[in-house]
Short mmCIF file of C-alpha atoms in Angstrom, two decimals:
data_model
loop_
_atom_site.label_atom_id
_atom_site.label_comp_id
_atom_site.label_asym_id
_atom_site.label_seq_id
_atom_site.Cartn_x
_atom_site.Cartn_y
_atom_site.Cartn_z
CA UNK A 1 4.04 37.28 -60.01
CA UNK A 2 4.87 34.12 -61.95
CA UNK A 3 2.06 31.55 -61.82
CA UNK A 4 2.62 28.08 -60.35
CA UNK A 5 1.04 25.20 -62.26
CA UNK A 6 1.34 21.91 -60.37
CA UNK A 7 2.00 18.81 -62.47
CA UNK A 8 0.08 15.91 -60.89
CA UNK A 9 1.58 13.09 -62.94
CA UNK A 10 3.43 11.68 -59.92
CA UNK A 11 0.21 11.45 -57.93
CA UNK A 12 -1.24 9.38 -60.77
CA UNK A 13 1.89 7.18 -60.74
CA UNK A 14 1.36 6.52 -57.03
CA UNK A 15 -2.30 5.69 -57.59
CA UNK A 16 -1.56 3.36 -60.48
CA UNK A 17 1.14 1.48 -58.54
CA UNK A 18 -1.49 0.02 -56.21
CA UNK A 19 -4.64 0.06 -58.29
CA UNK A 20 -7.81 1.59 -56.97
CA UNK A 21 -8.16 5.32 -56.54
CA UNK A 22 -5.74 6.33 -53.78
CA UNK A 23 -4.67 9.07 -53.99
CA UNK A 24 -7.82 10.42 -55.56
CA UNK A 25 -6.58 12.52 -58.46
CA UNK A 26 -9.66 14.72 -58.71
CA UNK A 27 -9.66 15.53 -55.01
CA UNK A 28 -5.92 16.18 -55.15
CA UNK A 29 -6.41 18.70 -57.96
CA UNK A 30 -9.12 20.48 -55.97
CA UNK A 31 -6.92 20.52 -52.87
CA UNK A 32 -3.94 21.90 -54.79
CA UNK A 33 -6.08 24.76 -56.03
CA UNK A 34 -7.43 25.41 -52.53
CA UNK A 35 -3.83 25.52 -51.24
CA UNK A 36 -3.03 28.30 -53.71
CA UNK A 37 -1.91 26.44 -56.82
CA UNK A 38 -2.71 28.60 -59.84
CA UNK A 39 -2.92 25.82 -62.39
CA UNK A 40 -3.00 22.06 -62.89
CA UNK A 41 -0.73 20.39 -65.43
CA UNK A 42 -0.99 16.85 -66.74
CA UNK A 43 1.13 15.03 -69.30
CA UNK A 44 -0.61 11.88 -70.57
CA UNK A 45 1.57 9.49 -72.54
CA UNK A 46 0.43 6.79 -74.97
CA UNK A 47 1.10 3.97 -72.48
CA UNK A 48 -0.88 5.82 -69.77
CA UNK A 49 1.66 4.82 -67.15
CA UNK A 50 0.69 7.76 -64.96
CA UNK A 51 -2.02 10.13 -66.19
CA UNK A 52 -4.68 8.24 -68.11
CA UNK A 53 -6.58 9.80 -70.96
CA UNK A 54 -9.78 9.37 -68.94
CA UNK A 55 -8.18 11.44 -66.15
CA UNK A 56 -7.88 14.35 -68.58
CA UNK A 57 -11.59 14.18 -69.37
CA UNK A 58 -12.52 13.83 -65.69
CA UNK A 59 -10.37 16.80 -64.68
CA UNK A 60 -12.08 19.04 -67.23
CA UNK A 61 -15.01 19.64 -64.87
CA UNK A 62 -12.85 19.83 -61.74
CA UNK A 63 -10.06 22.31 -62.50
CA UNK A 64 -11.17 25.89 -61.89
CA UNK A 65 -7.77 27.56 -62.37
CA UNK A 66 -5.68 27.10 -65.51
CA UNK A 67 -5.71 23.62 -67.02
CA UNK A 68 -2.54 22.79 -68.98
CA UNK A 69 -2.29 19.55 -70.95
CA UNK A 70 1.18 18.58 -72.21
CA UNK A 71 2.11 15.94 -74.73
CA UNK A 72 3.25 14.89 -78.15
CA UNK A 73 0.55 15.88 -80.65
CA UNK A 74 -0.21 12.42 -81.99
CA UNK A 75 -3.78 12.09 -83.35
CA UNK A 76 -5.22 10.66 -80.11
CA UNK A 77 -3.72 13.53 -78.11
CA UNK A 78 -4.98 16.16 -80.53
CA UNK A 79 -8.50 14.72 -80.45
CA UNK A 80 -8.49 14.70 -76.65
CA UNK A 81 -7.31 18.31 -76.37
CA UNK A 82 -9.92 19.50 -78.86
CA UNK A 83 -12.64 17.70 -76.91
CA UNK A 84 -11.56 19.10 -73.53
CA UNK A 85 -10.45 22.59 -74.62
CA UNK A 86 -8.06 23.27 -71.71
CA UNK A 87 -6.69 26.72 -70.99
CA UNK A 88 -3.37 25.75 -72.57
CA UNK A 89 -1.85 22.92 -74.56
CA UNK A 90 1.92 22.44 -74.36
CA UNK A 91 3.44 20.47 -77.22
CA UNK A 92 6.36 18.23 -76.26
CA UNK A 93 8.36 16.08 -78.72
CA UNK A 94 8.35 12.94 -76.56
CA UNK A 95 9.31 9.58 -77.94
CA UNK A 96 6.67 7.03 -76.98
CA UNK A 97 9.14 5.16 -74.75
CA UNK A 98 10.62 8.26 -73.07
CA UNK A 99 10.78 8.12 -69.28
CA UNK A 100 10.46 11.88 -69.13
CA UNK A 101 10.79 14.84 -71.47
CA UNK A 102 14.40 15.18 -72.61
CA UNK A 103 14.56 17.72 -75.43
CA UNK A 104 12.78 20.67 -76.96
CA UNK A 105 11.39 20.96 -80.47
CA UNK A 106 13.50 21.70 -83.47
CA UNK A 107 11.21 24.51 -84.58
CA UNK A 108 12.83 24.81 -87.99
CA UNK A 109 12.81 21.12 -88.89
CA UNK A 110 9.20 20.69 -87.72
CA UNK A 111 7.95 24.11 -88.80
CA UNK A 112 5.15 22.95 -91.09
CA UNK A 113 3.89 20.25 -88.73
CA UNK A 114 3.85 22.57 -85.70
CA UNK A 115 2.25 25.39 -87.66
CA UNK A 116 -0.62 23.12 -88.72
CA UNK A 117 -1.21 21.72 -85.22
CA UNK A 118 -1.00 25.11 -83.51
CA UNK A 119 -3.39 26.63 -86.03
CA UNK A 120 -6.01 24.00 -85.19
CA UNK A 121 -5.69 24.56 -81.44
CA UNK A 122 -5.79 28.34 -81.72
CA UNK A 123 -8.87 28.17 -83.95
CA UNK A 124 -10.52 26.34 -81.06
CA UNK A 125 -9.60 28.99 -78.52
CA UNK A 126 -6.80 27.04 -76.83
CA UNK A 127 -3.62 28.87 -75.84
CA UNK A 128 -0.59 27.13 -77.29
CA UNK A 129 2.90 26.61 -75.91
CA UNK A 130 5.79 24.55 -77.23
CA UNK A 131 8.67 22.96 -75.33
CA UNK A 132 12.00 24.40 -76.49
CA UNK A 133 15.65 24.50 -75.51
CA UNK A 134 17.12 27.95 -74.73
CA UNK A 135 18.58 28.40 -78.20
CA UNK A 136 17.99 31.64 -80.07
CA UNK A 137 17.31 29.95 -83.41
CA UNK A 138 14.67 27.72 -81.82
CA UNK A 139 12.99 30.74 -80.22
CA UNK A 140 12.97 32.57 -83.54
CA UNK A 141 11.51 29.47 -85.17
CA UNK A 142 8.81 29.35 -82.52
CA UNK A 143 7.76 32.88 -83.44
CA UNK A 144 7.37 31.87 -87.07
CA UNK A 145 5.01 28.98 -86.32
CA UNK A 146 2.62 31.20 -84.40
CA UNK A 147 2.74 29.75 -80.90
CA UNK A 148 1.44 31.92 -78.08
CA UNK A 149 4.13 30.83 -75.63
CA UNK A 150 7.21 28.71 -75.23
CA UNK A 151 8.10 26.50 -72.29
CA UNK A 152 11.83 26.63 -71.66
CA UNK A 153 13.28 23.18 -70.97
CA UNK A 154 15.21 23.84 -67.75
CA UNK A 155 17.07 20.60 -67.02
CA UNK A 156 20.47 22.02 -68.02
CA UNK A 157 19.98 24.99 -65.69
CA UNK A 158 18.98 22.75 -62.78
CA UNK A 159 21.98 20.49 -63.30
CA UNK A 160 24.50 23.33 -63.44
CA UNK A 161 22.91 25.09 -60.47
CA UNK A 162 23.14 21.93 -58.36
CA UNK A 163 26.86 21.81 -59.19
CA UNK A 164 27.36 25.38 -57.99
CA UNK A 165 27.59 26.89 -61.47
CA UNK A 166 25.24 29.86 -61.69
CA UNK A 167 26.29 30.67 -65.25
CA UNK A 168 23.91 28.00 -66.49
CA UNK A 169 21.15 30.58 -66.20
CA UNK A 170 22.61 32.79 -68.96
CA UNK A 171 21.05 30.96 -71.95
CA UNK A 172 17.66 31.14 -70.26
CA UNK A 173 17.94 34.84 -69.52
CA UNK A 174 18.85 35.49 -73.15
CA UNK A 175 16.13 33.16 -74.47
CA UNK A 176 13.49 34.92 -72.41
CA UNK A 177 14.58 38.31 -73.67
CA UNK A 178 14.49 37.10 -77.27
CA UNK A 179 11.05 35.53 -76.85
CA UNK A 180 9.65 38.66 -75.24
CA UNK A 181 11.03 40.83 -78.03
CA UNK A 182 9.30 38.53 -80.53
CA UNK A 183 5.97 38.77 -78.72
CA UNK A 184 6.02 35.26 -77.25
CA UNK A 185 5.03 34.49 -73.65
CA UNK A 186 7.50 32.56 -71.48
CA UNK A 187 6.80 29.46 -69.39
CA UNK A 188 9.39 27.10 -67.93
CA UNK A 189 9.66 23.63 -66.48
CA UNK A 190 11.69 20.49 -65.78
CA UNK A 191 13.76 19.86 -62.65
CA UNK A 192 12.81 23.17 -61.08
CA UNK A 193 12.65 22.87 -57.28
CA UNK A 194 12.50 24.83 -54.03
CA UNK A 195 16.29 25.02 -54.15
CA UNK A 196 16.60 26.68 -57.54
CA UNK A 197 13.25 28.32 -58.33
CA UNK A 198 13.94 31.72 -56.76
CA UNK A 199 17.27 32.11 -58.55
CA UNK A 200 15.63 31.12 -61.82
CA UNK A 201 12.71 33.51 -61.33
CA UNK A 202 15.00 36.38 -60.36
CA UNK A 203 17.16 35.96 -63.47
CA UNK A 204 14.64 35.09 -66.19
CA UNK A 205 12.62 38.16 -67.18
CA UNK A 206 8.97 38.10 -68.24
CA UNK A 207 8.39 34.61 -66.76
CA UNK A 208 4.64 33.97 -66.84
CA UNK A 209 4.34 30.42 -65.53
CA UNK A 210 6.31 27.48 -64.20
CA UNK A 211 5.11 23.89 -64.29
CA UNK A 212 6.53 21.79 -61.45
CA UNK A 213 5.68 18.21 -60.54
CA UNK A 214 8.38 15.71 -59.60
CA UNK A 215 10.33 17.91 -57.21
CA UNK A 216 7.21 19.46 -55.68
CA UNK A 217 5.65 16.08 -54.89
CA UNK A 218 8.94 14.73 -53.49
CA UNK A 219 9.38 17.82 -51.31
CA UNK A 220 5.80 17.42 -50.11
CA UNK A 221 6.61 13.98 -48.66
CA UNK A 222 8.73 15.77 -46.06
CA UNK A 223 7.11 19.19 -45.79
CA UNK A 224 3.45 18.67 -46.71
CA UNK A 225 1.68 19.59 -49.93
CA UNK A 226 -0.02 22.77 -48.73
CA UNK A 227 3.19 24.04 -47.14
CA UNK A 228 5.29 23.32 -50.22
CA UNK A 229 2.86 25.04 -52.59
CA UNK A 230 2.98 28.15 -50.43
CA UNK A 231 6.79 27.98 -50.30
CA UNK A 232 6.85 28.03 -54.11
CA UNK A 233 4.38 30.89 -54.27
CA UNK A 234 6.54 32.90 -51.91
CA UNK A 235 9.67 32.29 -54.02
CA UNK A 236 7.82 33.23 -57.21
CA UNK A 237 6.71 36.65 -55.98
#
């Protein structure tokens, strides 16, 4: 079964929009785990517009499943991850002003930089993953830098699927096969939803984990958080 890691950035956005501590992020993380969520993902950005760096430290003692911290490995981010030592760190090449993640790493252009950062994390017992597009050369480059896993950037699949074009899955199927052959674990995330997750899971082999936030929280407004988490778990079997 593919694990579901719930990205709680949107809950932090809601909290920050009003000030105070509603919704309570720590309680929400506990509840998500009690509802069956198999991991908690956060993606702090330099402007802290949703997840704050302090949230990451506070969640360290709360999360009992897998704790995945995503972000661009700027010095402040690296220091935070080394202090917290989450289960997994996912490196994302975000621009500081990006609204959301919009591209994977060029693993050839940034080979030396990524190799150095990943080496530091792995020496500290932290599983590493890097955000990549479903391009064979990028997967091969990921193998050379020593990452434990990749996270496939799935926006293009979600867009084509919503337009009725199921062929958009093909690059992801091929990327997963290549990664598996190279000994790399496969995660995925971005615009995955209740509508497309089963098709994606059924057609992408060796899928270890999906990280889902925006769609899951939006769906929960109508269907309830506990119900939606269990709907995802059912589709990921």
